[in-house]
GROMACS .gro file of C-alpha atoms in nm:
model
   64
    1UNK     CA    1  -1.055  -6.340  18.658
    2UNK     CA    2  -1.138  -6.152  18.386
    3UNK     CA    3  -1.583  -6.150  18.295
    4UNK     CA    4  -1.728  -6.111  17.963
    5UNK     CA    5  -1.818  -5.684  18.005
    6UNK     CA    6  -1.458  -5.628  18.032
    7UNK     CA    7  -1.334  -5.907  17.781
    8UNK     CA    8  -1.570  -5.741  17.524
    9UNK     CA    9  -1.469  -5.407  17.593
   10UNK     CA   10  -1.043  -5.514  17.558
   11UNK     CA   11  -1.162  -5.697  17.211
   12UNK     CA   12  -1.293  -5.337  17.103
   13UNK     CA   13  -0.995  -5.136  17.246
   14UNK     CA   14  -0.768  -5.432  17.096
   15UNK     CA   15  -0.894  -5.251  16.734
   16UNK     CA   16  -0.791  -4.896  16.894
   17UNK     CA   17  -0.468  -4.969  17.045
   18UNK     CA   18  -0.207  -5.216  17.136
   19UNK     CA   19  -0.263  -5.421  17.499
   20UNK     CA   20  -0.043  -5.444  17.741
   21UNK     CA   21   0.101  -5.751  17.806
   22UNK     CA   22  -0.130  -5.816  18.107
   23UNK     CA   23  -0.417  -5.725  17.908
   24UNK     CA   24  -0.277  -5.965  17.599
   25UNK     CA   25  -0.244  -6.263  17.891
   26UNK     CA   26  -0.647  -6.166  18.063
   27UNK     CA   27  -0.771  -6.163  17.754
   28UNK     CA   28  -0.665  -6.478  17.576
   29UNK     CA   29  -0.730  -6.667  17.878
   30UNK     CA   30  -1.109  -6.556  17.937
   31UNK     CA   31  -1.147  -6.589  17.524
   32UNK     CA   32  -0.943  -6.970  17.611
   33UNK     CA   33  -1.268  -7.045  17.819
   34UNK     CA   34  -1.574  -6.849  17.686
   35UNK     CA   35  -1.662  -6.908  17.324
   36UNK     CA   36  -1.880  -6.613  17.355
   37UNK     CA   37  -1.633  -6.367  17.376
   38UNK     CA   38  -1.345  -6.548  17.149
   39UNK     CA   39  -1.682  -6.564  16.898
   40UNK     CA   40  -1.756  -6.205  16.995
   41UNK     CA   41  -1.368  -6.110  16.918
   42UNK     CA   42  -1.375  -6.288  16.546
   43UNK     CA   43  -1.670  -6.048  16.450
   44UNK     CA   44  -1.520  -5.734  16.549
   45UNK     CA   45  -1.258  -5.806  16.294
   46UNK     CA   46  -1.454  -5.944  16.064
   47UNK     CA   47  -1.645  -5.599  16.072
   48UNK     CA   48  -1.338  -5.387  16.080
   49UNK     CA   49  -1.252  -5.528  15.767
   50UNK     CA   50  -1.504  -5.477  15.569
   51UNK     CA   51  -1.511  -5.118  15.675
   52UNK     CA   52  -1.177  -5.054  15.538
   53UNK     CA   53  -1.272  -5.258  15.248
   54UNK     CA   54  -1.563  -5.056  15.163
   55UNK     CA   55  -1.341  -4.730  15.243
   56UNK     CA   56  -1.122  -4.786  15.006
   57UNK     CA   57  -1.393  -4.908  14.723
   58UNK     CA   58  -1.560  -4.555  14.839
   59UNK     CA   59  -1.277  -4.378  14.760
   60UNK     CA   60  -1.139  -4.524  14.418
   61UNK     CA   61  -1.501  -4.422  14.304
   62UNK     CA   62  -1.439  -4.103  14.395
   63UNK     CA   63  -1.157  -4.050  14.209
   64UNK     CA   64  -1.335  -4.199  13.880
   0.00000   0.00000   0.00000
């Protein structure tokens, strides 16, 4: 069974790359079980998009 170090550390890689499909299955069954890490999950893409969201605000400034 998966613990919460590694299930944090496949949430951040999920943003990277694509999981394999025994990474896909480990993962959503520890985030099944630990609200920690499913919570922990929902914030890394909540931050990821507001980075690209400020990115591209950035950027059409910088073309005014």
């Amino acid at each position: 069974m998966m613990n919460c170090k590694e299930a944090t550390q496949l949430l951040s890689e999920k943003l990277d790359r694509p999981l394999d499909t025994k990474e896909k299955v480990m993962l959503g069954v520890h985030t099944a079980m630990c609200s920690s890490c499913k919570q922990f999950g929902r914030q890394m893409e909540d931050i990821r998009s507001l980075a690209k969201q400020y990115s591209k605000g950035k950027q059409t400034e910088e073309k005014k």
